[in-house]
Coordinates of C-alpha atoms and ligand atoms in Angstrom, one line a residue:
X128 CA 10.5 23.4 -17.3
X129 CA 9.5 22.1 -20.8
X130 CA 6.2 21.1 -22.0
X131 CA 8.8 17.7 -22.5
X132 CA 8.9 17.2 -18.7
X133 CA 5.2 18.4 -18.0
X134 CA 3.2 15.4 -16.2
X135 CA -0.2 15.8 -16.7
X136 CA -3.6 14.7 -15.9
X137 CA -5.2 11.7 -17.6
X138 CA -9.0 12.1 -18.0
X139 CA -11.1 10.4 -20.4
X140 CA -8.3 9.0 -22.1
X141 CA -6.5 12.8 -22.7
X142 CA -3.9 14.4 -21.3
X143 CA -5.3 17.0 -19.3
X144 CA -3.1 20.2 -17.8
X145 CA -3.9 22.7 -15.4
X146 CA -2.5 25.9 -13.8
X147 CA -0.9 24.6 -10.8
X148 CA 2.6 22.9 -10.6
X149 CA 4.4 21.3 -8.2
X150 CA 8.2 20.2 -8.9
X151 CA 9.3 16.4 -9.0
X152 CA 13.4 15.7 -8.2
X153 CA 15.3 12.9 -9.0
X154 CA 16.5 12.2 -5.3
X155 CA 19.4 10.5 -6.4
X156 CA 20.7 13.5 -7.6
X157 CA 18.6 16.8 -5.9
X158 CA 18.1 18.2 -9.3
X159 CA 14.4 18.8 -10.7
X160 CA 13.2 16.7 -13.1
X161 CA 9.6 17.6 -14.2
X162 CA 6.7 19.5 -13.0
X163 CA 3.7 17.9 -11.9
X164 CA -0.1 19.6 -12.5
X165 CA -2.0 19.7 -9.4
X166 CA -5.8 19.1 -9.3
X167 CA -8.7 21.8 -8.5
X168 CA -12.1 20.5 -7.3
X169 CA -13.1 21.6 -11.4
X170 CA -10.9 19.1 -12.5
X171 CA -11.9 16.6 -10.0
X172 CA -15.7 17.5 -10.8
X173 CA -14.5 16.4 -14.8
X174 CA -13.0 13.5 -14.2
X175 CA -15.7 12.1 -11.8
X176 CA -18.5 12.5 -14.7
X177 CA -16.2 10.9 -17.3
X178 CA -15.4 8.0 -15.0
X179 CA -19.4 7.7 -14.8
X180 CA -19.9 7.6 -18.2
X181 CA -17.3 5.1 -18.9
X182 CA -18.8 3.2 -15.9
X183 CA -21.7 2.4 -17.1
X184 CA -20.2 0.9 -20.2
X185 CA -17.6 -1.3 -18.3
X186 CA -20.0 -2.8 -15.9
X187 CA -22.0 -4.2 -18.5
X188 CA -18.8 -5.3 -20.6
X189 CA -18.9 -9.1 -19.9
X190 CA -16.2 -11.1 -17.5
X191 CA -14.7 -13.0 -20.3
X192 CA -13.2 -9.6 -21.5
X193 CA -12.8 -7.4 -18.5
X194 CA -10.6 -10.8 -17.8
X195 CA -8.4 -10.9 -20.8
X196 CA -7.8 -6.9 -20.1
X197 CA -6.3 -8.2 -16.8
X198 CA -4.2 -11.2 -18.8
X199 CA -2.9 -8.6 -21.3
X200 CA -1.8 -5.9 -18.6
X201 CA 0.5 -8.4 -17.3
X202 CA 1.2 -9.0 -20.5
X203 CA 2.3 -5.9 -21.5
X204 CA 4.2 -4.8 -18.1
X205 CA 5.9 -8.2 -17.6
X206 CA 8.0 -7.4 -21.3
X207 CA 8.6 -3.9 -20.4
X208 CA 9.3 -3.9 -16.3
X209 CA 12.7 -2.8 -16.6
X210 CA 11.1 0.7 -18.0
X211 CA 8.4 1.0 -15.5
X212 CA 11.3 0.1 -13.2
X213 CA 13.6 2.8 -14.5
X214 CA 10.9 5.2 -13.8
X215 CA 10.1 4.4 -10.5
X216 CA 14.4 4.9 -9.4
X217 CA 14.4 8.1 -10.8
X218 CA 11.3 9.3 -9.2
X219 CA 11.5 7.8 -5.8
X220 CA 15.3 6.3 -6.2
X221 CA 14.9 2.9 -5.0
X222 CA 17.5 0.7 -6.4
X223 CA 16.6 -1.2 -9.8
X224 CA 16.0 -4.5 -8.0
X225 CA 13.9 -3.5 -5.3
X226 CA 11.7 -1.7 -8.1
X227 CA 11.4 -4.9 -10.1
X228 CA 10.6 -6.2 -6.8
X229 CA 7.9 -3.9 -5.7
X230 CA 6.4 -4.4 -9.7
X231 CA 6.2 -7.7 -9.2
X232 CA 4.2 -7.8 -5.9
X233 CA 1.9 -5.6 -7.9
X234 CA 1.5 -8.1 -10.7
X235 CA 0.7 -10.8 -8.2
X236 CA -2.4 -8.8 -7.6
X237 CA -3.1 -8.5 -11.7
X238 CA -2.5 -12.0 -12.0
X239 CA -5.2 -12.7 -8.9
X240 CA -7.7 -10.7 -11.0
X241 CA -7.0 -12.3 -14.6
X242 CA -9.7 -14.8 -12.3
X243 CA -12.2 -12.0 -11.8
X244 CA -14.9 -14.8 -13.4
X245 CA -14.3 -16.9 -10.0
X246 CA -14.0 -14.1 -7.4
X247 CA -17.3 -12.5 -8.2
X248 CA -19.5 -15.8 -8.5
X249 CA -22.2 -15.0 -5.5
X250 CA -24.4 -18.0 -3.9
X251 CA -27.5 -19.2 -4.4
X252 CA -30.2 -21.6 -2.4
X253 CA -32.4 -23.0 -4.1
X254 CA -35.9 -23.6 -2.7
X255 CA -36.1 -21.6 0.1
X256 CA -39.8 -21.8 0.7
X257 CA -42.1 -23.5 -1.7
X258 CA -41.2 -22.3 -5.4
X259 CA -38.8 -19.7 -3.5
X260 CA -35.5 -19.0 -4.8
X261 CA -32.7 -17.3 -3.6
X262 CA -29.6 -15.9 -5.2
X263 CA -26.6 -13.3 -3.7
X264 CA -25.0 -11.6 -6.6
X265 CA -21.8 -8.8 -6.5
X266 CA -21.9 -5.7 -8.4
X267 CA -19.4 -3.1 -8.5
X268 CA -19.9 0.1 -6.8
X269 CA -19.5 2.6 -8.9
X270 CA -16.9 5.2 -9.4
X271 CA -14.0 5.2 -6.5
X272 CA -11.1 6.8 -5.5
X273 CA -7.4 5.5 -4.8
X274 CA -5.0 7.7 -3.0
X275 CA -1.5 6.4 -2.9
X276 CA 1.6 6.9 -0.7
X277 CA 4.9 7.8 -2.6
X278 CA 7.1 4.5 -1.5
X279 CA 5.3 2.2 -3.6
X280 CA 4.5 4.0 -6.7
X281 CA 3.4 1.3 -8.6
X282 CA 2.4 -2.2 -6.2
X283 CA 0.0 0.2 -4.3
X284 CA -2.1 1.5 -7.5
X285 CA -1.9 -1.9 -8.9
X286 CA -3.6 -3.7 -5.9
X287 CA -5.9 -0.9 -5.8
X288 CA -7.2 0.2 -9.3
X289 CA -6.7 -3.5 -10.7
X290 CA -9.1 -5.1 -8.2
X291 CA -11.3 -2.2 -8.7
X292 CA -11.6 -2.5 -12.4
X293 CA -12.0 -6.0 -12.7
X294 CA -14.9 -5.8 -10.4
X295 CA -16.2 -3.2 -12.6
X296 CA -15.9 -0.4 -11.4
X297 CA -14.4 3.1 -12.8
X298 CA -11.0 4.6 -10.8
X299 CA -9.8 7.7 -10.2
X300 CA -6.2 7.5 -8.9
X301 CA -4.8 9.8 -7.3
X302 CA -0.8 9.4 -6.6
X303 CA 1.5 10.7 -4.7
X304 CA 2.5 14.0 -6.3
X305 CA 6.6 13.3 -5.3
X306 CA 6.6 10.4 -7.7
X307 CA 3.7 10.6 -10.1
X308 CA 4.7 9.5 -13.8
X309 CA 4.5 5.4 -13.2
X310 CA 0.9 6.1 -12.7
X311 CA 0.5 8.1 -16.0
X312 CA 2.5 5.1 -17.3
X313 CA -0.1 2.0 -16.0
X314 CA -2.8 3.8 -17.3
X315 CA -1.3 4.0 -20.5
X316 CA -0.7 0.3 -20.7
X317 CA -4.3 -0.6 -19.3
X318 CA -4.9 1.6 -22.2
X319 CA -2.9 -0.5 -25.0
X320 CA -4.6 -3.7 -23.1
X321 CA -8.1 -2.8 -24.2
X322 CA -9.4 -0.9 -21.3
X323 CA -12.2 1.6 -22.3
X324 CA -11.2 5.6 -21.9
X325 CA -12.5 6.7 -18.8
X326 CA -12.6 4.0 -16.5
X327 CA -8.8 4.7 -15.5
X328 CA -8.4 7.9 -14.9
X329 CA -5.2 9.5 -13.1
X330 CA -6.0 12.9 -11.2
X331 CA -2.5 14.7 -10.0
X332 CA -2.6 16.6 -7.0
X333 CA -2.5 17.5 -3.1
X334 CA -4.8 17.5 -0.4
X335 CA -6.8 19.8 -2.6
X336 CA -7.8 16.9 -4.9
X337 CA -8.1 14.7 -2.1
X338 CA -10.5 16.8 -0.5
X339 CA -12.3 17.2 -3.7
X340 CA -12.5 13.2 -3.8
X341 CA -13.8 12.7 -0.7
X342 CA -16.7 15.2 -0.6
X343 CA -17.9 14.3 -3.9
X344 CA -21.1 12.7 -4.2
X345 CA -20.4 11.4 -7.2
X346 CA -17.2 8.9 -4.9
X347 CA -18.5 5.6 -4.0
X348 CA -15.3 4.1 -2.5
X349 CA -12.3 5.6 -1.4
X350 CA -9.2 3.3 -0.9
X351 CA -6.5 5.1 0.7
X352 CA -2.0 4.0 1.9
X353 CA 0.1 6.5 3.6
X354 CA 0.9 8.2 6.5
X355 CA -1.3 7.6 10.2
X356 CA -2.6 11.0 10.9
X357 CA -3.5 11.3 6.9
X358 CA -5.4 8.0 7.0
X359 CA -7.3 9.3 9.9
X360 CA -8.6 12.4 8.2
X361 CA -9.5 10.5 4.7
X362 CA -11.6 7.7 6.9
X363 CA -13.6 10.3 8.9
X364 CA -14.0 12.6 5.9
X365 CA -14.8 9.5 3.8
X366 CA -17.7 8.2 6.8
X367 CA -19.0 11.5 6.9
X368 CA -19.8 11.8 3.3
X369 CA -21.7 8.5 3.8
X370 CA -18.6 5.7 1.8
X371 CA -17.0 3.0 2.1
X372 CA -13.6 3.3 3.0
X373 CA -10.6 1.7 3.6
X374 CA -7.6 3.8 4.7
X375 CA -4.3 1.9 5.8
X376 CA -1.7 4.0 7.8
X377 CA 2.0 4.4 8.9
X378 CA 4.0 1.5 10.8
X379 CA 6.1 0.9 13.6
X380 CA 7.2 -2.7 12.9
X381 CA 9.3 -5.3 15.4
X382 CA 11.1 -8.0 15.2
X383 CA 11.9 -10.3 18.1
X384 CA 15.1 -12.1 18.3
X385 CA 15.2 -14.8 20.3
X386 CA 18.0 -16.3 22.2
X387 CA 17.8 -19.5 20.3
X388 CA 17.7 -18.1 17.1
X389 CA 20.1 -18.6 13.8
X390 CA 21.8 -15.0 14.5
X391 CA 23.4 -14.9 11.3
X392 CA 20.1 -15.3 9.2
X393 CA 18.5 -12.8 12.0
X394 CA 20.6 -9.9 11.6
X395 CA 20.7 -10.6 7.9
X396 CA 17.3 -10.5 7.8
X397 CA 17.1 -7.1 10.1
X398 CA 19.8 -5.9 7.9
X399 CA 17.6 -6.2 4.2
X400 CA 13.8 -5.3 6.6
X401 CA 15.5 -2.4 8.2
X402 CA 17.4 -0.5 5.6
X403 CA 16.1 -1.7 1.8
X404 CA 14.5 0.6 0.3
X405 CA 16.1 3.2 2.5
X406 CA 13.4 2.2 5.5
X407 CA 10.9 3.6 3.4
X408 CA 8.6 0.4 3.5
X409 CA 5.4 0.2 5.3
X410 CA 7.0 -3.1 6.3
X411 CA 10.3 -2.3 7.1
X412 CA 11.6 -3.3 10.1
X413 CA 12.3 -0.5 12.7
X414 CA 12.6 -2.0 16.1
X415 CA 14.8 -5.1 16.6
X416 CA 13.3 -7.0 20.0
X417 CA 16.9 -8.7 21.3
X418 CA 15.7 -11.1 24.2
X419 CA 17.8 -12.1 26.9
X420 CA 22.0 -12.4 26.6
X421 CA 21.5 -12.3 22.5
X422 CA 21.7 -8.7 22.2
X423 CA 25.8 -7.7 21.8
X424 CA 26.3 -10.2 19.6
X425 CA 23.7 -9.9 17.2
X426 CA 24.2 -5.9 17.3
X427 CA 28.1 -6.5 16.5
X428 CA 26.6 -8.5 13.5
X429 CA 24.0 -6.1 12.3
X430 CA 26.1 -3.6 12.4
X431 CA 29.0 -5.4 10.9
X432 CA 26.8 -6.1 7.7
X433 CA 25.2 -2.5 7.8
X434 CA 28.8 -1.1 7.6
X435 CA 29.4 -3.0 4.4
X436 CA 26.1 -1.5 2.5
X437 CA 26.7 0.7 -0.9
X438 CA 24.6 3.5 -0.7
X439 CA 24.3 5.0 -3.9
X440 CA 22.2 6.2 -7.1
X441 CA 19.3 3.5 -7.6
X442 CA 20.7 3.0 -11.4
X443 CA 23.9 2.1 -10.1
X444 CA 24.8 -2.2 -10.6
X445 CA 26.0 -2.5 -6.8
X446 CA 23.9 0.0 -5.3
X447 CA 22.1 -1.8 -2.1
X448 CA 20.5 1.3 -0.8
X449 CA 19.3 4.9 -2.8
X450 CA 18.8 7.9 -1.3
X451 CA 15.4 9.2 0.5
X452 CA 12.6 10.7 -1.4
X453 CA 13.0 14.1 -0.2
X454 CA 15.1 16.9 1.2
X455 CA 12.5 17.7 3.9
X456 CA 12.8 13.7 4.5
X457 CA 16.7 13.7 4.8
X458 CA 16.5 16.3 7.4
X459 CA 13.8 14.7 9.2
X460 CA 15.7 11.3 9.5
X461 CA 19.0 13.0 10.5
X462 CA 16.8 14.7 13.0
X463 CA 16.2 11.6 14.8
X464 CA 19.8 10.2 14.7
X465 CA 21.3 13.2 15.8
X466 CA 18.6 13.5 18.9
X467 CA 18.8 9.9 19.6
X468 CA 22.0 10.1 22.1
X469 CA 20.3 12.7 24.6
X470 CA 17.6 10.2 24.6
X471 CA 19.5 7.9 26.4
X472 CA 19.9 5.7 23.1
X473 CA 23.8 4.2 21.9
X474 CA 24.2 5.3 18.3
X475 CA 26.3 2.5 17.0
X476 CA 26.0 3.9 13.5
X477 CA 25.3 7.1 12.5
X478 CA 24.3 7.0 8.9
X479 CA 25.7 10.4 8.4
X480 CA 28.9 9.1 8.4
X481 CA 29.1 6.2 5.7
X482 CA 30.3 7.1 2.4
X483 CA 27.9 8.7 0.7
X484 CA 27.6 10.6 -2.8
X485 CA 27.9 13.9 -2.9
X486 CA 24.9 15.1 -4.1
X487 CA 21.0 13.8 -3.5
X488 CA 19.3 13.0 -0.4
X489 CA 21.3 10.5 0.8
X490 CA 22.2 9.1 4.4
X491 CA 23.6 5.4 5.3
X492 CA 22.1 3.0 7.5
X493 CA 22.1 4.0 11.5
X494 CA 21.8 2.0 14.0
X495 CA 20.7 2.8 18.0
X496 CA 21.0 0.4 20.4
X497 CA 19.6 0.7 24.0
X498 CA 16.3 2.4 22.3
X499 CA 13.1 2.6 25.0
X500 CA 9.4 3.9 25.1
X501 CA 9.3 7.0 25.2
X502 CA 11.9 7.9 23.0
X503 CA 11.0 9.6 20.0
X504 CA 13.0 7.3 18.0
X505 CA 10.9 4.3 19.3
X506 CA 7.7 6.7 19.6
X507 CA 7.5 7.6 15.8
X508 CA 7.4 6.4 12.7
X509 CA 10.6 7.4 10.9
X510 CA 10.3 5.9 7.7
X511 CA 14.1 6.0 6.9
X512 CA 17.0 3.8 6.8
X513 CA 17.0 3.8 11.0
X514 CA 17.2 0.2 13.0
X515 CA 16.4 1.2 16.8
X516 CA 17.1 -2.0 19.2
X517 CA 15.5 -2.6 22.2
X518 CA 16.8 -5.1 25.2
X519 CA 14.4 -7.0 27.4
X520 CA 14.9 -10.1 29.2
X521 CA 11.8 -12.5 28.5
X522 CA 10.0 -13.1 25.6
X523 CA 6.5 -12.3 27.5
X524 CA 8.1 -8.6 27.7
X525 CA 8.9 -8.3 24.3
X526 CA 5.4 -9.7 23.6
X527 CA 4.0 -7.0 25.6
X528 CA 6.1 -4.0 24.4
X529 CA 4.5 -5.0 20.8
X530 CA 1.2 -5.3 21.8
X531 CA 1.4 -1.7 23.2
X532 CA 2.1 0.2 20.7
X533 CA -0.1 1.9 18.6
X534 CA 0.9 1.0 15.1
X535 CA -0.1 -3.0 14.4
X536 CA 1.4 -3.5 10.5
X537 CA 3.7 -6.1 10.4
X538 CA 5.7 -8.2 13.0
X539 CA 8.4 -11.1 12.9
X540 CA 9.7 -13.4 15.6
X541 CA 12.9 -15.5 14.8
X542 CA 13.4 -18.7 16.3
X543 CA 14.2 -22.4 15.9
X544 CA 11.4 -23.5 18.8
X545 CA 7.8 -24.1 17.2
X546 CA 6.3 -23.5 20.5
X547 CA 7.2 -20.3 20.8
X548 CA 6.5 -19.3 17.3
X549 CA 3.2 -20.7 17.8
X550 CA 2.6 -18.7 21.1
X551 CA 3.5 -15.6 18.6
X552 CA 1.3 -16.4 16.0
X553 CA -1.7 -17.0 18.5
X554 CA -0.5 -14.0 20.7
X555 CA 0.7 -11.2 18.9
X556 CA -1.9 -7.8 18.1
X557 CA -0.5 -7.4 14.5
X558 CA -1.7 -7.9 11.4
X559 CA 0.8 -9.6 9.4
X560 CA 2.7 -12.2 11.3
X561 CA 6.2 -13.4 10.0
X562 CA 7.7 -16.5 11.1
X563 CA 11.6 -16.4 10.3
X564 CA 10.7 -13.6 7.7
X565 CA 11.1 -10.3 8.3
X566 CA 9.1 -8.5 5.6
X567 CA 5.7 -10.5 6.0
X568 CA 4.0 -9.6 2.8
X569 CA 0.9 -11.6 2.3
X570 CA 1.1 -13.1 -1.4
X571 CA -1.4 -12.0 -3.9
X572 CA -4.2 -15.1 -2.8
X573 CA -4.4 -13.1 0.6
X574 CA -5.3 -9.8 1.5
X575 CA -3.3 -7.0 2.8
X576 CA -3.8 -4.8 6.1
X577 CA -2.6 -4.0 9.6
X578 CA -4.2 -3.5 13.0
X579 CA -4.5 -0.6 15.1
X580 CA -3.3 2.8 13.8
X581 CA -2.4 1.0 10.5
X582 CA -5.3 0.7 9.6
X583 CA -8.7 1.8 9.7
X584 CA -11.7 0.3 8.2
X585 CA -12.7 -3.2 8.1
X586 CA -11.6 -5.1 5.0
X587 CA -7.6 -5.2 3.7
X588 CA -6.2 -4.8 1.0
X589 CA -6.6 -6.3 -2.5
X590 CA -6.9 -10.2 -3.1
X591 CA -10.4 -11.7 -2.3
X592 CA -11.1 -8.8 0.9
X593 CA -10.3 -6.4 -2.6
X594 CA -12.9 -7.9 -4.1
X595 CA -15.7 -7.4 -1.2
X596 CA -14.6 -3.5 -1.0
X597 CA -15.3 -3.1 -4.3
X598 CA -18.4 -4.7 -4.7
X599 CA -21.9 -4.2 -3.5
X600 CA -24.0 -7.4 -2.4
X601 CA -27.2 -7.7 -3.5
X602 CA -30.1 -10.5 -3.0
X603 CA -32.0 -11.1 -5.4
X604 CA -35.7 -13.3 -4.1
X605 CA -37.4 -14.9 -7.0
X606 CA -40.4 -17.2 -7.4
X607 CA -42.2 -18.3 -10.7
X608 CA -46.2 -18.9 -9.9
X609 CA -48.3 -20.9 -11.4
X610 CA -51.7 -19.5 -12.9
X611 CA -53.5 -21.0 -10.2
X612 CA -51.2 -19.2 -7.1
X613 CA -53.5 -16.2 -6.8
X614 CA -54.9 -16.2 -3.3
X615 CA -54.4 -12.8 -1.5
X616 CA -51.5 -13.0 1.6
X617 CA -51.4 -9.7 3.8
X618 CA -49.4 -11.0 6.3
X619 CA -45.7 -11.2 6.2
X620 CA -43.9 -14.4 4.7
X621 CA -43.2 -17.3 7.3
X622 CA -42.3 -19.5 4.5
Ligands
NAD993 P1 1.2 10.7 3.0 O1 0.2 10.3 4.0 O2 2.0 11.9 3.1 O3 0.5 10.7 1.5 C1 -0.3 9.7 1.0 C2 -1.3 10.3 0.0 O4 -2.1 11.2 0.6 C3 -0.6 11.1 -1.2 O5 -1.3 10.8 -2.4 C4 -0.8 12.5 -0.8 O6 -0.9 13.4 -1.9 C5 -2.0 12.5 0.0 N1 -2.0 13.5 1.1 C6 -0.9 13.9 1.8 N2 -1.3 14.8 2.8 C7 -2.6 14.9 2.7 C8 -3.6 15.7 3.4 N3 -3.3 16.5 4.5 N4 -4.9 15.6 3.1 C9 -5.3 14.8 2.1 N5 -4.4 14.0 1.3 C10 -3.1 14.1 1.6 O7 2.1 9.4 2.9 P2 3.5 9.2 2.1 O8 4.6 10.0 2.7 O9 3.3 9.4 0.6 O10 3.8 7.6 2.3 C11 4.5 7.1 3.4 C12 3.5 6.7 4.5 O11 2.7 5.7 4.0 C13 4.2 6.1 5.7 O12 3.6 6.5 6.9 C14 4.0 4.6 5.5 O13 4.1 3.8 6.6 C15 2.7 4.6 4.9 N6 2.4 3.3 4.1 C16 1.6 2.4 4.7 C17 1.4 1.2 4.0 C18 0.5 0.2 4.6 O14 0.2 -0.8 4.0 N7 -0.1 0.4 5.8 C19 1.9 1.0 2.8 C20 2.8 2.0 2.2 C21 3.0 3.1 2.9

């Protein structure tokens, strides 16, 4: 590989190489594209003490202009989305739209922060005890760590670093190594917006750096998105070096179709959940809940619009579906189709079959009907383009098949009876509740976060829980005496 197609470390504000490579592929094609550096603990050790440095500086820059930063990085990637886009379908090779999509999503969260002034106002009571006041004020952290997961290579730094920075903190971000140059990009336009060197910093790597992140003293914070059994590693490591942490995991999301339901908009809407993207959403919907005599008819529909799907390169106009980010991934996914009939499951669509190109990590949409606990296609999180349905009778069944299972990210119910959407809402174990939606995605005002094995910690995501992860509270007691207020107390206040 060239220097040309080199993605390097940025630390300090420089691009910053090291011995190790990894290879990045275009999945839409198979070829490679670029070499990415990986991270030792040295460079980890680097970047943490320039991140300090520029810390210091940034956390006494005042709100008005960490604010304006925030309005000129929107700024800046709201005129050029369709390149950051670009770069996200040839790394991870979701289609063009879905990119913009996912970019936008992010900028929710940059637009949330433009009003940093109001999110980190503290409270204050004034007279407490005679001549006693009392104030609550936020201050950032310090330095912290994001670790991102390859499907969103763009939304999840955004809601991370963004709400980091505008609190004031300094960020080392850490993405995933299969799709790594939107970060280098960001950084470069937080740059152009007038963000001091150092306080972003981009650190390439593996569990290596990772590791390196989460034993370092010098870490106050460590955000973390990806996989379940990942997420539990980086929150114990995390605890047991004494921070904060907030480490969301994998997914295993339902979505109950009631008999009373619109089934056209249902199975459209199980169509787009379950197979945009290729599956590889956190809220992607894997497991369609058909209650009672529903469930032919709205498989013969979901299967009917599944059929019709382009699956093709990302850059392509009419593509609906690209390919999967990985070799290993493909044969993982296929894995599960091709097993799924001994499990007792009906394969309805094998994705194997639809037309596909010819080269790339492609397969089509699959769908497998009759799907129980205890099947590994129901058991585990596939994280392809896979739609598994499950049959039961009542919706109390469906209610408690949900609330069983381990992973708690998102959920939907579709219906036209308020009642029972209500019971849902009130009932349901899961984080993110959708309501006739399938892909319940809090807006940027809300935070983000799951239940369960989706998430561990105890604040979500971005939005105003962002802004309590990434600040410290402190009190602050004051009292002004007069000269004449000097009698000795040796007992403790009692106002
Ligand atoms: P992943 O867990 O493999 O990787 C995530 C990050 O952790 C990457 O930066 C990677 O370099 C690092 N990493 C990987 N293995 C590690 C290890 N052993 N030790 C330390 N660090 C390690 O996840 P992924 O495949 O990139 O992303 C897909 C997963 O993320 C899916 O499980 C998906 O459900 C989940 N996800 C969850 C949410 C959510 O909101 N809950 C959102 C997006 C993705």
């Amino acid at each position: 590989m060239s220097e040309q197609n080199l993605i390097r470390h940025i630390i300090g504000g420089e691009s910053r190489s090291d011995e190790r490579t990894q290879p990045v592929y275009n999945p839409a094609t198979g070829e490679q594209i670029a070499e990415v550096v990986m991270a030792t603990p040295k460079t980890v050790d680097a970047a943490i003490a320039d991140a300090a440095r520029a810390q210091r500086g940034w956390r006494r820059t005042g709100m008005v202009k960490r604010s304006k930063v925030m309005f000129k990085v929107r700024e800046i990637i709201d005129a050029r989305q369709d390149e950051l886009a670009a770069i996200i379908t040839r790394e991870h090779g979701k289609v063009h739209s879905d990119a913009l999509g996912e970019i936008a999503r992010g900028m929710e969260n940059v637009e949330f922060c433009a009003g940093l002034m109001h999110h980190m106002k503290g409270e204050s009571i004034e007279q407490v005890s005679t001549g006693v006041d009392v104030k609550q004020i936020r201050q950032p952290v310090g330095v912290v760590a994001c670790i991102t997961p390859f499907n969103f290579p763009a939304m999840v730094p955004l809601w991370m670093m963004t709400t980091a920075i505008a609190a004031g903190n300094a960020v080392i971000l850490k993405p995933s190594e299969r799709d790594p140059s939107a970060a280098n990009w960001m950084a470069e336009v937080f740059r152009e917006a007038g963000l001091p060197d150092g306080v972003l910093n981009v650190v390439h790597g593996d569990k290596v750096a990772v590791d390196s992140l989460l034993e370092h003293e010098g870490i106050k914070a460590v955000a973390f998105v990806g996989s379940t059994p990942v997420a539990k590693h980086i929150y114990k490591t995390s605890a047991d070096h004494g921070k904060r942490v907030q480490a969301l995991g994998g997914a295993k999301n339902h979505m109950v179709v009631m008999p009373d339901a619109d089934l056209d908009s249902a199975a459209a809407a199980a169509v787009s959940a379950a197979y945009g993207s290729a599956g590889e959403r956190c809220m992607a919907i894997s497991v369609a809940v058909a209650v009672g005599d529903i469930a032919d008819d709205f498989v013969a529909r979901v299967k009917r619009q599944a059929e019709g799907l382009v699956v093709a390169d990302g850059t392509q106009a009419d593509a609906d579906m690209g390919p999967v980010i990985t070799r290993e991934a493909l044969e993982r996914i296929t894995g599960y189709v091709a097993g799924a009939a001994e499990e007792g499951g009906t394969v309805v669509l094998d994705g194997r079959g639809h037309d596909l190109p010819d080269r790339g990590f492609f397969i089509g949409p699959s769908l497998i009907d009759n799907v129980r606990p205890g099947m590994k296609v129901y058991d585990e999180e596939i994280f392809g383009p896979v739609l598994s349905v499950v049959r039961v009778d009542t919706y109390d069944e469906a209610l408690e098949l949900i609330n069983s299972n381990r992973f708690a990210n998102g959920t939907a119910v579709f219906t036209r009876d308020g009642k029972t959407a209500r019971s849902f809402e009130f009932d349901i174990e899961v984080g993110m509740v959708g309501v006739n939606i399938p892909i319940p995605v809090p807006v940027g005002s809300f935070s983000f976060g799951g239940w369960k094995d989706s998430l561990f910690g105890d604040t979500h995501m971005y939005g105003p829980e962002g802004f309590n992860f990434y600040t410290r509270r402190k009190v602050v007691s004051s009292r002004w005496p007069e000269a004449s207020d000097t009698q000795l107390q040796m007992g403790f206040p009692t106002h």
